[in-house]
CSV table of C-alpha atoms (C1' of nucleotides) in Angstrom, one decimal:
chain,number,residue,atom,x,y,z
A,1,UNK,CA,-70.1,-53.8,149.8
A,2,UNK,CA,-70.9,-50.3,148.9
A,3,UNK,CA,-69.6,-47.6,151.2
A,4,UNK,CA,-70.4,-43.9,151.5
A,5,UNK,CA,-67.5,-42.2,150.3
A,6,UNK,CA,-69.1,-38.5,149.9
A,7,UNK,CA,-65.6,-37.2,148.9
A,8,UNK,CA,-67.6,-35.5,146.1
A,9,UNK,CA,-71.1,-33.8,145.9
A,10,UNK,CA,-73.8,-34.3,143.5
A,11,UNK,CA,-72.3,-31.2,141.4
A,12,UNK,CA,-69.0,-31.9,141.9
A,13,UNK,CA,-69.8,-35.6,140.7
A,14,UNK,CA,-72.0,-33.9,137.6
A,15,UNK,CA,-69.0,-31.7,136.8
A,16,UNK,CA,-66.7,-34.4,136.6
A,17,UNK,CA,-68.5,-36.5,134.7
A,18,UNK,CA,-69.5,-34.2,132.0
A,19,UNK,CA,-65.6,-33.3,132.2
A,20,UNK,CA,-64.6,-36.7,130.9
A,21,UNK,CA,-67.2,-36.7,128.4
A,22,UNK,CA,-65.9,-33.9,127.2
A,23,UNK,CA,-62.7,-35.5,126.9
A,24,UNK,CA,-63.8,-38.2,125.2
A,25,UNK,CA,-66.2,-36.8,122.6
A,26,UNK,CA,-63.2,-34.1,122.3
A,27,UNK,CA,-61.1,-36.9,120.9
A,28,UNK,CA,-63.4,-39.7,119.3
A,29,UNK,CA,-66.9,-38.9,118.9
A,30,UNK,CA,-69.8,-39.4,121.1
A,31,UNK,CA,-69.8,-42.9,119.9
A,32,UNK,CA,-66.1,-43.7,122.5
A,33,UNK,CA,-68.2,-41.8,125.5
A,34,UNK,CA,-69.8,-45.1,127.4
A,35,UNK,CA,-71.2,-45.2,131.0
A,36,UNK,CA,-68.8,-47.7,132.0
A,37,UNK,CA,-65.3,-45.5,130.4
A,38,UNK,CA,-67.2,-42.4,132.7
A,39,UNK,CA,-67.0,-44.8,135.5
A,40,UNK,CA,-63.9,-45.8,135.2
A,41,UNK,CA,-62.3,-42.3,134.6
A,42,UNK,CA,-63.6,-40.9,137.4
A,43,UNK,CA,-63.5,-43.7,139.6
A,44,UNK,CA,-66.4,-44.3,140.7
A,45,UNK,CA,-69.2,-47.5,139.2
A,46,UNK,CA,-71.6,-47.2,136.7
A,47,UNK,CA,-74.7,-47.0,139.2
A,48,UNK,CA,-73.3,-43.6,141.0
A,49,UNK,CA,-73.2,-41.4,137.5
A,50,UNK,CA,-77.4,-42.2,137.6
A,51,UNK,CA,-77.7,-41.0,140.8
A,52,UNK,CA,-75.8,-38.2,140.7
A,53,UNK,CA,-76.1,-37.2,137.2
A,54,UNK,CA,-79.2,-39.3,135.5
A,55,UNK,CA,-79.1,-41.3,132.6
A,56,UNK,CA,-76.5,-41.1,129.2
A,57,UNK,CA,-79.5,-38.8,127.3
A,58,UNK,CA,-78.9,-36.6,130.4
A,59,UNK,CA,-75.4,-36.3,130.1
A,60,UNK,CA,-75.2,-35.5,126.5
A,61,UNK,CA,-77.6,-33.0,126.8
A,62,UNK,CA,-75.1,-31.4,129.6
A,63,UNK,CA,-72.3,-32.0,127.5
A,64,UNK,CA,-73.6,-30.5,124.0
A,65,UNK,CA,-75.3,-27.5,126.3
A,66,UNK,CA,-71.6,-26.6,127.7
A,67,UNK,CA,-70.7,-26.7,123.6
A,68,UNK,CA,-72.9,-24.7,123.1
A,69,UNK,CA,-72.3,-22.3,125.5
A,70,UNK,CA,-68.3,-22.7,124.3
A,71,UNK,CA,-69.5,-21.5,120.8
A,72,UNK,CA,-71.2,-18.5,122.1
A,73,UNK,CA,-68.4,-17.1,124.3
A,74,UNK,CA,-66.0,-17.5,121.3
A,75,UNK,CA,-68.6,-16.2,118.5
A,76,UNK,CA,-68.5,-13.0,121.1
A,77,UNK,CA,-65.1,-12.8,121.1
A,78,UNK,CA,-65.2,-12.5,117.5
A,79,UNK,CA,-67.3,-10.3,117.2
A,80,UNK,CA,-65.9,-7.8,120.3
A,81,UNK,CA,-63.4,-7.6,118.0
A,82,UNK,CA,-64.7,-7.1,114.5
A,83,UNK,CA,-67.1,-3.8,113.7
A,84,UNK,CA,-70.8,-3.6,113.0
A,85,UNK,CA,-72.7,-4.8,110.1
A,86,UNK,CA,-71.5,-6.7,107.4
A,87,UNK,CA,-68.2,-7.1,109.3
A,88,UNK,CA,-69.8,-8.5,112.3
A,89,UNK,CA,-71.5,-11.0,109.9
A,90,UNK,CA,-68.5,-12.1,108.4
A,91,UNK,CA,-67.4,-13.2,111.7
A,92,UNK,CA,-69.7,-15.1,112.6
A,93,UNK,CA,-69.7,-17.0,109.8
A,94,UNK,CA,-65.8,-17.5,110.3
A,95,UNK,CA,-66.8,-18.1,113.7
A,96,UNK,CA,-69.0,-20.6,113.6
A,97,UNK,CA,-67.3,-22.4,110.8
A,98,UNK,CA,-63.9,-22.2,112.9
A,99,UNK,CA,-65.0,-23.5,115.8
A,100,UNK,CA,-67.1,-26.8,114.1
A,101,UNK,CA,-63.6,-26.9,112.8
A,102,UNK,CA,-61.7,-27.0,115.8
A,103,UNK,CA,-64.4,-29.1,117.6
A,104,UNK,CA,-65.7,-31.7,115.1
A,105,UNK,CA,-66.0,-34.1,117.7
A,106,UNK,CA,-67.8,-32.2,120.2
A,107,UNK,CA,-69.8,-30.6,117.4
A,108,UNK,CA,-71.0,-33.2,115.8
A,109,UNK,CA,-71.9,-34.9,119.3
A,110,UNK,CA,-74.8,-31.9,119.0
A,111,UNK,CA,-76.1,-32.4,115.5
A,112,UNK,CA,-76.1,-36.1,115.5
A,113,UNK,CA,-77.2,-37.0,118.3
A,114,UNK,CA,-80.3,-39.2,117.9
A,115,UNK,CA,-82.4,-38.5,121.0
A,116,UNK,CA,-84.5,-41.1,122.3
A,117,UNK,CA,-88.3,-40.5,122.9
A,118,UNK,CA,-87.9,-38.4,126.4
A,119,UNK,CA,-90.7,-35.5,126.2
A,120,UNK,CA,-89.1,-31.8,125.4
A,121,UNK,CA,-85.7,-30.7,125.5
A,122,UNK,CA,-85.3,-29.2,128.6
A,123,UNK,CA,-85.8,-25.6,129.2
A,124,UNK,CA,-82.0,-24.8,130.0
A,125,UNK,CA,-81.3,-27.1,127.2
A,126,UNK,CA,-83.3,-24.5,124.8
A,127,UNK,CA,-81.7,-21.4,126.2
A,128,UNK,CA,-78.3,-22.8,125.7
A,129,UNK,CA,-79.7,-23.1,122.2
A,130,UNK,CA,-81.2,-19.8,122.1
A,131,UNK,CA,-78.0,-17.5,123.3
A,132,UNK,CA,-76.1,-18.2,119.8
A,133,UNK,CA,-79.0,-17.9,117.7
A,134,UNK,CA,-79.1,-14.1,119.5
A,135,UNK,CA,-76.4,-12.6,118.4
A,136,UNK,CA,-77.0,-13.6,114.9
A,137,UNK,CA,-80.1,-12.1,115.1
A,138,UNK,CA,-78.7,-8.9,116.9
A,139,UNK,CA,-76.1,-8.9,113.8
A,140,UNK,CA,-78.4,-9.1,111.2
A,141,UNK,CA,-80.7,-6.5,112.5
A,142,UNK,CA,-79.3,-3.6,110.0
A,143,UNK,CA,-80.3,-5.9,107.3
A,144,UNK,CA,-83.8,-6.8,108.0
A,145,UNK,CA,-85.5,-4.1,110.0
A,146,UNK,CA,-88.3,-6.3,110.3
A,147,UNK,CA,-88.7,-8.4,112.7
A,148,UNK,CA,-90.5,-11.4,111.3
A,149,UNK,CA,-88.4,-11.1,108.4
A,150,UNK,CA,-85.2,-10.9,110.6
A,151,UNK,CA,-86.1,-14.1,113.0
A,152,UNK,CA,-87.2,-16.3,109.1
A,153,UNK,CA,-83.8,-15.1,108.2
A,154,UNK,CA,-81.9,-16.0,111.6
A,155,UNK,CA,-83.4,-19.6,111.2
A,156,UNK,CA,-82.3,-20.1,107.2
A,157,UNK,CA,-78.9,-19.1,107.5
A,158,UNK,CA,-78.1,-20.9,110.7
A,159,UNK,CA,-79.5,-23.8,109.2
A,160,UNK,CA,-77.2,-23.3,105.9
A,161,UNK,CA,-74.4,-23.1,107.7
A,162,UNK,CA,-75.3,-26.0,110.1
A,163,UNK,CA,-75.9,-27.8,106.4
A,164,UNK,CA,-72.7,-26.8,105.1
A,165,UNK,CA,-70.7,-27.6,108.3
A,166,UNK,CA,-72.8,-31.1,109.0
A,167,UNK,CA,-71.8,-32.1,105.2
A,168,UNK,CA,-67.8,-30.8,105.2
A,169,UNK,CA,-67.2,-33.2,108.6
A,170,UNK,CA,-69.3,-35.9,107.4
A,171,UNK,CA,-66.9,-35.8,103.9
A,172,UNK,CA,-70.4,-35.6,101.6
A,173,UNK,CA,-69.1,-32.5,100.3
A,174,UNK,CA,-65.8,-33.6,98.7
A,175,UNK,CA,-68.6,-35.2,96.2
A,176,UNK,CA,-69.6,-32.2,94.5
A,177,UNK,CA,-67.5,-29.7,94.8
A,178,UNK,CA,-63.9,-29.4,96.0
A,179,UNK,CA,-63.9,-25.8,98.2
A,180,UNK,CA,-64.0,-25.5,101.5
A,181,UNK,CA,-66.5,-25.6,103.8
A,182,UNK,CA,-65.6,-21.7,104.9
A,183,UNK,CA,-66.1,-20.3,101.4
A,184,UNK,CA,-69.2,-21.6,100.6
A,185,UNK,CA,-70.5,-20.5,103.8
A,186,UNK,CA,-69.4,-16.9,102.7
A,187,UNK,CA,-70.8,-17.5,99.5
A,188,UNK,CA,-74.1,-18.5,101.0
A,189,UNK,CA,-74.2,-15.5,103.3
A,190,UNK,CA,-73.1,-13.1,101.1
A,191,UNK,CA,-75.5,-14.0,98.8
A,192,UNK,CA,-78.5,-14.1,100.7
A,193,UNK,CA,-77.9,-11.0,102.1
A,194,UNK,CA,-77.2,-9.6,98.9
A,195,UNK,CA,-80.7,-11.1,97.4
A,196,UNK,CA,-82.9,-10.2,100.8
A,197,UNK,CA,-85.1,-7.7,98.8
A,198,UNK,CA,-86.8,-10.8,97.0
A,199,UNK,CA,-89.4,-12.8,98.3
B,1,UNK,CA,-77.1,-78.5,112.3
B,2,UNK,CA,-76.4,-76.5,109.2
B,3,UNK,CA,-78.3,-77.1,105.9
B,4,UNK,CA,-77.8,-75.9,102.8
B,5,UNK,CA,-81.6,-74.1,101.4
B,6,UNK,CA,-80.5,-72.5,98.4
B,7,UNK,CA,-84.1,-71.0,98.2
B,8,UNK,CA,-82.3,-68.2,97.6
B,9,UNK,CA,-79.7,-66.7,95.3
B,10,UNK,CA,-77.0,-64.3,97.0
B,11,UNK,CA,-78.8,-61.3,95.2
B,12,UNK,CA,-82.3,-62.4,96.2
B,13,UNK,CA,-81.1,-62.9,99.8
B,14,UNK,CA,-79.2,-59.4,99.6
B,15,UNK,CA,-82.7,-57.9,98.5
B,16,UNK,CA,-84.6,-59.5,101.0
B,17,UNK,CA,-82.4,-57.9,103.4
B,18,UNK,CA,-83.0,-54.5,102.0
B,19,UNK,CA,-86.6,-54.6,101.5
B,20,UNK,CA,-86.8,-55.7,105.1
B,21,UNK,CA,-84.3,-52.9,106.5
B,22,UNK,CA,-86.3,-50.5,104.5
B,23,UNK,CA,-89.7,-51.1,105.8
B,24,UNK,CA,-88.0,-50.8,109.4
B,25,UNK,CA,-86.4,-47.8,108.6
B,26,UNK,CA,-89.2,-46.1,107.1
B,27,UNK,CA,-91.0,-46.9,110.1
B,28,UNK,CA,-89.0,-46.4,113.0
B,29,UNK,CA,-85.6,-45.1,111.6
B,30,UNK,CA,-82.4,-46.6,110.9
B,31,UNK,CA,-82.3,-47.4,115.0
B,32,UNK,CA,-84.8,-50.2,114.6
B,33,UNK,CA,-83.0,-51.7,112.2
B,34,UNK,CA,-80.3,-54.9,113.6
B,35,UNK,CA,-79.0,-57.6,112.6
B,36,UNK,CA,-81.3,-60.3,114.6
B,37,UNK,CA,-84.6,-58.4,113.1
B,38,UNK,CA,-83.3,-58.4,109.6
B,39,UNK,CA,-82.3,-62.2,110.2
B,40,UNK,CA,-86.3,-63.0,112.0
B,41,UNK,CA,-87.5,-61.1,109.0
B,42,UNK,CA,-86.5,-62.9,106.1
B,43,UNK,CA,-86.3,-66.1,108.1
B,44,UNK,CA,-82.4,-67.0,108.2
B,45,UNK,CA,-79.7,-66.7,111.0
B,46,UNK,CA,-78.0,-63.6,111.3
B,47,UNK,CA,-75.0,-65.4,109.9
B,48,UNK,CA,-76.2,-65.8,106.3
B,49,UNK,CA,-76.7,-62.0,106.4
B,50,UNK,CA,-73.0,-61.9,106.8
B,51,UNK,CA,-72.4,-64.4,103.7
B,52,UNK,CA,-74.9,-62.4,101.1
B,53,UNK,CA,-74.5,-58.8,102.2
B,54,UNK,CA,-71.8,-58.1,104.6
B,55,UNK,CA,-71.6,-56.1,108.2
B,56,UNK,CA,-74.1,-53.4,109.3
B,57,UNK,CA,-72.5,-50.6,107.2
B,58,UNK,CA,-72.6,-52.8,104.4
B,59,UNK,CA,-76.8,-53.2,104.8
B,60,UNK,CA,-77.0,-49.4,105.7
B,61,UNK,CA,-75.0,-48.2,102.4
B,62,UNK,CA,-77.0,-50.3,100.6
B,63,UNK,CA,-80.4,-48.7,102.3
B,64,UNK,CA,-79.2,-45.7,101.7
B,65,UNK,CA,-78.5,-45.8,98.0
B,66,UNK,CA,-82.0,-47.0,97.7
B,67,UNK,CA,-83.3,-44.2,99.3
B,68,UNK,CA,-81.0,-41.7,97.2
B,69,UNK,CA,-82.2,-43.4,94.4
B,70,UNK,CA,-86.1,-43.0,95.1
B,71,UNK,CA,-85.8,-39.6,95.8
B,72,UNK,CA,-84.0,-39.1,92.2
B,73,UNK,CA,-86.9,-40.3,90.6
B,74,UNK,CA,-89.3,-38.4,92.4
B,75,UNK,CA,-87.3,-35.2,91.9
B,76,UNK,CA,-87.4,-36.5,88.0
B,77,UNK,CA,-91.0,-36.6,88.3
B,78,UNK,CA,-91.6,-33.3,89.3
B,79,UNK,CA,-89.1,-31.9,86.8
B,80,UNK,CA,-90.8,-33.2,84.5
B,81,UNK,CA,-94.0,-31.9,85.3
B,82,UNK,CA,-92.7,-28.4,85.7
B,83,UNK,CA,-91.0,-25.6,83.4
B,84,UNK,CA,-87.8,-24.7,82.9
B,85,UNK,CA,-85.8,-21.7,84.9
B,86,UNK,CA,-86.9,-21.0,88.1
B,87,UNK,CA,-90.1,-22.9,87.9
B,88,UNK,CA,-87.5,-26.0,87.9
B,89,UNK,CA,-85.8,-24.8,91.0
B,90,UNK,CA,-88.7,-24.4,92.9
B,91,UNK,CA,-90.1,-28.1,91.3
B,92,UNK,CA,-86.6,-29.8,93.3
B,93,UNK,CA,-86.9,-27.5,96.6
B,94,UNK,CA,-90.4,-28.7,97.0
B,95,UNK,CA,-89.5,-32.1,96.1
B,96,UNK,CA,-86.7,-31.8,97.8
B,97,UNK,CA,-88.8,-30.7,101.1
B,98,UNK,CA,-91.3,-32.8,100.3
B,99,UNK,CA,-89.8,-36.4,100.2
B,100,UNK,CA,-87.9,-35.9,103.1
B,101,UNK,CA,-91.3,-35.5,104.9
B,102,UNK,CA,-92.5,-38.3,103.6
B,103,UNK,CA,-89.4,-40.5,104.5
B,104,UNK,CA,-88.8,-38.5,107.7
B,105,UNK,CA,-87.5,-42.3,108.3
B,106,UNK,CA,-85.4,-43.4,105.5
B,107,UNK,CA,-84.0,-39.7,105.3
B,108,UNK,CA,-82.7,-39.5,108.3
B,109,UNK,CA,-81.3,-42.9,108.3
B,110,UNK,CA,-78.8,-41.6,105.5
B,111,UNK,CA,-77.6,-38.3,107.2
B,112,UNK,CA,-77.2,-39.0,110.7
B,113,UNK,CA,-75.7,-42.5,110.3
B,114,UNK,CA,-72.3,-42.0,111.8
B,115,UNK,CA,-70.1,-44.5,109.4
B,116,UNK,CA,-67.3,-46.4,110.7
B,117,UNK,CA,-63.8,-45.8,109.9
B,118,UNK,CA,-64.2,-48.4,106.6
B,119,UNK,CA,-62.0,-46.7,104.1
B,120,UNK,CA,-63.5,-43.9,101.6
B,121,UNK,CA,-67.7,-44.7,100.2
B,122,UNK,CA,-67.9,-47.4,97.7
B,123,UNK,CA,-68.0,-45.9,93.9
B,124,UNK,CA,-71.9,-47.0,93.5
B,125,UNK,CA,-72.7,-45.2,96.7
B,126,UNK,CA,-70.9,-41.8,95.5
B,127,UNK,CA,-72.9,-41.9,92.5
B,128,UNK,CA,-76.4,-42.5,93.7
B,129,UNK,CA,-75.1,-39.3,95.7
B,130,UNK,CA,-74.0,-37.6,92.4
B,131,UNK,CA,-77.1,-38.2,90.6
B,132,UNK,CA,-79.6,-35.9,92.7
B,133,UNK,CA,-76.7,-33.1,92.9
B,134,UNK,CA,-76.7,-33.8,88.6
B,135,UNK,CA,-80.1,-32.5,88.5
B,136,UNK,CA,-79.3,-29.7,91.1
B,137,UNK,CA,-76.8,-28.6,88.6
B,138,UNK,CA,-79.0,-28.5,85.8
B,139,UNK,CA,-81.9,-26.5,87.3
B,140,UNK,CA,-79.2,-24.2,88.4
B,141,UNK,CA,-77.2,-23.8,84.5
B,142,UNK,CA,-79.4,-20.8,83.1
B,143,UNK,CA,-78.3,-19.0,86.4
B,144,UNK,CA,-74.8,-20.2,87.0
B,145,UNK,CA,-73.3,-19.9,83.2
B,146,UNK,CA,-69.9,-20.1,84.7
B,147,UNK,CA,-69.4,-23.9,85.7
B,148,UNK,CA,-67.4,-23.1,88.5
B,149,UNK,CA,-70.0,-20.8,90.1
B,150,UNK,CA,-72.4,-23.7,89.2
B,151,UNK,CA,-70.5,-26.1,91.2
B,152,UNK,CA,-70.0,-24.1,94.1
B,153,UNK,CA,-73.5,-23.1,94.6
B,154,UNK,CA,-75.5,-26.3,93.8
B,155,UNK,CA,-73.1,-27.2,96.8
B,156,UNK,CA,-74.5,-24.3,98.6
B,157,UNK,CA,-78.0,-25.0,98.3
B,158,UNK,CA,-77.7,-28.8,98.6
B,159,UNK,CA,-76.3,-28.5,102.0
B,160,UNK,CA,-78.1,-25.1,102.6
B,161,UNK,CA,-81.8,-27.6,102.1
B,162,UNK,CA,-79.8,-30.3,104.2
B,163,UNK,CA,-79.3,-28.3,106.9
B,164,UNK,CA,-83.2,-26.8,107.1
B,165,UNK,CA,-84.4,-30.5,106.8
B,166,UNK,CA,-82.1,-31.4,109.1
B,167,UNK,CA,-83.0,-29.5,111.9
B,168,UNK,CA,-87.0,-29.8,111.5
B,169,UNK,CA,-86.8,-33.1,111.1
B,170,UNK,CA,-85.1,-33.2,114.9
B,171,UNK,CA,-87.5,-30.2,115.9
B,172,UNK,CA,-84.6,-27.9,116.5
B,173,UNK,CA,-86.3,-25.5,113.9
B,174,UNK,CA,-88.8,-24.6,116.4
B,175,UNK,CA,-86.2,-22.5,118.7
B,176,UNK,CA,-85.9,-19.7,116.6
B,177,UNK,CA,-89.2,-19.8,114.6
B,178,UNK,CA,-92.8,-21.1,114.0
B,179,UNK,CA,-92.3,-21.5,110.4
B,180,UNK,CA,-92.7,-24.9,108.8
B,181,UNK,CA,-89.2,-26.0,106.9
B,182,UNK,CA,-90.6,-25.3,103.3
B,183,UNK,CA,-91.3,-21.4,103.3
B,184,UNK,CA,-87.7,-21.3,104.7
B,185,UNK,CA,-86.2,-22.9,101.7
B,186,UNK,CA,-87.7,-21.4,99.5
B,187,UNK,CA,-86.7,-18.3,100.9
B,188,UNK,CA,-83.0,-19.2,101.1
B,189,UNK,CA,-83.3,-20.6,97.5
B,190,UNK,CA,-84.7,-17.5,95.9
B,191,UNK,CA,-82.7,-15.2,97.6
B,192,UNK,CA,-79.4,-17.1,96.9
B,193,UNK,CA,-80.4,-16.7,93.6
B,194,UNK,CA,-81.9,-13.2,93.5
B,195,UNK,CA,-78.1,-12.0,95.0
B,196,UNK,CA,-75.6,-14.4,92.5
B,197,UNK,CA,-73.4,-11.5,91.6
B,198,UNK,CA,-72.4,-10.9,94.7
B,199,UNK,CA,-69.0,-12.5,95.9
C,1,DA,C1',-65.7,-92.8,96.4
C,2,DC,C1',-63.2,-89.1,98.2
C,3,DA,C1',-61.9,-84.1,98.8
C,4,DC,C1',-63.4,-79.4,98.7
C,5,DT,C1',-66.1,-75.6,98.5
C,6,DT,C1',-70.4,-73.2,99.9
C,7,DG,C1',-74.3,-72.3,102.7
C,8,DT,C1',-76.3,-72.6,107.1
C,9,DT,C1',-77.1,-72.7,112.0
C,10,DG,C1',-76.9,-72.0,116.9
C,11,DA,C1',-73.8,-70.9,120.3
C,12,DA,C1',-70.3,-67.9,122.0
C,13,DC,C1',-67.7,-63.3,122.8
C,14,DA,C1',-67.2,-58.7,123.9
C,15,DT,C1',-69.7,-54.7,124.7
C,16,DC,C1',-73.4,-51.6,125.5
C,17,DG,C1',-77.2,-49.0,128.7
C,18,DT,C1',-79.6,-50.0,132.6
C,19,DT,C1',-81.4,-52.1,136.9
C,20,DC,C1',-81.3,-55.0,141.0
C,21,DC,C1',-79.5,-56.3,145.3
C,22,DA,C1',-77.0,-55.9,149.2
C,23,DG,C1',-74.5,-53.4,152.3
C,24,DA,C1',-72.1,-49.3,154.6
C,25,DG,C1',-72.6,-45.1,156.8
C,26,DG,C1',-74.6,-40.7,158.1
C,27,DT,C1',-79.0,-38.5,160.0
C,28,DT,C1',-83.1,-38.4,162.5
C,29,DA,C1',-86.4,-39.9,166.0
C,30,DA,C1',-87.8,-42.2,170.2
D,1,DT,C1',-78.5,-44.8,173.5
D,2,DT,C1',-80.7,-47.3,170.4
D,3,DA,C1',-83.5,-48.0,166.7
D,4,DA,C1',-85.3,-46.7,162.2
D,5,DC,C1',-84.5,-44.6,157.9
D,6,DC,C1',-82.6,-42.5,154.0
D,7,DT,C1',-78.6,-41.8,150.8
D,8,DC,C1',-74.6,-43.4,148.4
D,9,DT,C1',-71.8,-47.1,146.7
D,10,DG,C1',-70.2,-51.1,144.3
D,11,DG,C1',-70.6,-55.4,142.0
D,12,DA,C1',-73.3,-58.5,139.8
D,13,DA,C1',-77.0,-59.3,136.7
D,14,DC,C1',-80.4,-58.5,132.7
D,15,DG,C1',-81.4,-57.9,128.1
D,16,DA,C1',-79.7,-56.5,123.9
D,17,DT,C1',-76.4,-55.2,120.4
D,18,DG,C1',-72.7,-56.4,116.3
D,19,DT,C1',-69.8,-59.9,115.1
D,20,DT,C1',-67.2,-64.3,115.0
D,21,DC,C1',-66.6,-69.3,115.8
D,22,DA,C1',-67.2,-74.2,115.3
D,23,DA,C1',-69.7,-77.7,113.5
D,24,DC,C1',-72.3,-79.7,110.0
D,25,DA,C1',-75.2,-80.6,105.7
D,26,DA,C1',-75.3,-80.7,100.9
D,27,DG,C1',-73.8,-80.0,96.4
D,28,DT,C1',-69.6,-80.2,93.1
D,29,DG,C1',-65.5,-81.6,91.1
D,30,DT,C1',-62.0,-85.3,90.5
DNA sequence: ACACTTGTTGAACATCGTTCCAGAGGTTAA
DNA sequence: TTAACCTCTGGAACGATGTTCAACAAGTGT
């Protein structure tokens, strides 16, 4: 049956696919992204998204790298236009906690994503990871001069405020404490900041 | 075909089902865990599961307030053993730290289960929740006098500790630094608390 | 003795990711 | 030109999932 259509190259395939998934998991989750809604959205059967693009662990690792690289450009926008040290913190923070906002569904395609057992993330998967994670490093450079110390400090509070997000979608919060999740990300940062002579 | 065993009592059949979704769990995550193993494990048809404990969610709830509940009573244990004051704080980060590597398995199984659109948590599953955040709250009292504050930041810290877990558990720690998850928490911890006047 | 409820089973249904098979068409080599 | 080959393509098939259905056995109540 099958006939050579080539109305589409490999990237423009990969692009289209990782378009609809974006969709999708825009909408409802990575749980409503499935091979065969891909298929059907972009018209084409199941078999072609392997070829062109691989498997479903390959395209949610496309998809959650163009998230990621989404959160960067508007972190930077937010910080173009707020000043330099404690100001350029408080917007990341507002930042990152807007944008999990705005994007549950794509955001919490990253976090919980369980990957199955496929080696190491791949390298352009990490960088996508990386680029974020540098320019909270580059904004908390007037407060840890060191180095070692800045990069500990990079990892605890993007973690907090990955915690604090991953709770406030998932409702686990409401159980404590009524706030929102943006104050107590401020709280957290502030204080931390605040407390970074201890040990 | 159908017979009628009785072997079992609704509650002994509900904690078969348990045990046996615990030791899968613990072993391979909550991923391992389906209806047809439970059923092959404790030697019924998947059916009877349906009878005695309900759907998936149902078993996985059920999991998980074990698992909430397990970890209470090791963080009672090591309260116990330490002082009060920030000895007791740094008794539940390292128990806190400590039991989710340990359970890597069962852990996980309770944060990154995505739940189903099935109305708001049962009542016995938001206070297995409630009792680990209780003892949160009383390590944090001769730092927080004001109960508010105390609220908000035993919220902080839980999801702050969440979040670090969280992503060295999945290995996502490992893109920013080399440091294993504890040091980090008890960095964020003690600095939260070193900087608590802040705003 | 007859109806009813309860437990139980194996089969069935819809869906999933993935793979297999066959075929259509372009490209390359003889 | 013709033959071989490789690359897409589609549809069916495989194994597995959660869940439901239909039938039936065995107590229980009347």
């Amino acid at each position: 049956m099958g006939a050579r259509r080539q109305e589409h190259t490999r990237d423009e395939l990969e692009a289209l696919v990782v378009d609809a998934a974006e969709a999708i998991a825009g909408r409802e989750g990575l749980g409503g992204v499935t091979m065969r809604r891909l298929a059907a959205a972009i018209g084409y059967a199941p078999n072609s998204i392997y070829h062109a693009v691989g498997d479903m662990d390959a395209i949610v690792l496309r998809l959650n790298a163009r998230t990621l690289d989404r959160m960067t450009r508007s972190l930077k926008r937010r910080l173009a236009e707020a000043g330099d040290g404690a100001a350029a913190v408080d917007a990341l923070v507002e930042g990152y906690m807007a944008f999990v906002h705005r994007n549950a569904g794509l955001w919490s395609g990253i976090v919980d994503y369980a990957r199955p057992d496929k080696g190491p993330l791949p390298a352009w998967y990490e960088a996508a990871l990386a680029r974020p994670l540098a320019l909270v490093d580059g904004a908390l450079a007037p407060f840890f001069p060191d180095a070692d110390d800045r990069r500990r400090s990079t990892a605890v509070l993007w973690a907090g405020l990955h915690g604090i997000a991953s709770l406030a979608v998932s409702g686990k919060l409401g159980v404590v404490t009524g706030d929102d999740a943006l104050p107590l990300a401020r709280l957290l940062v502030h204080r931390y900041l605040a407390g970074r002579e201890a040990a």
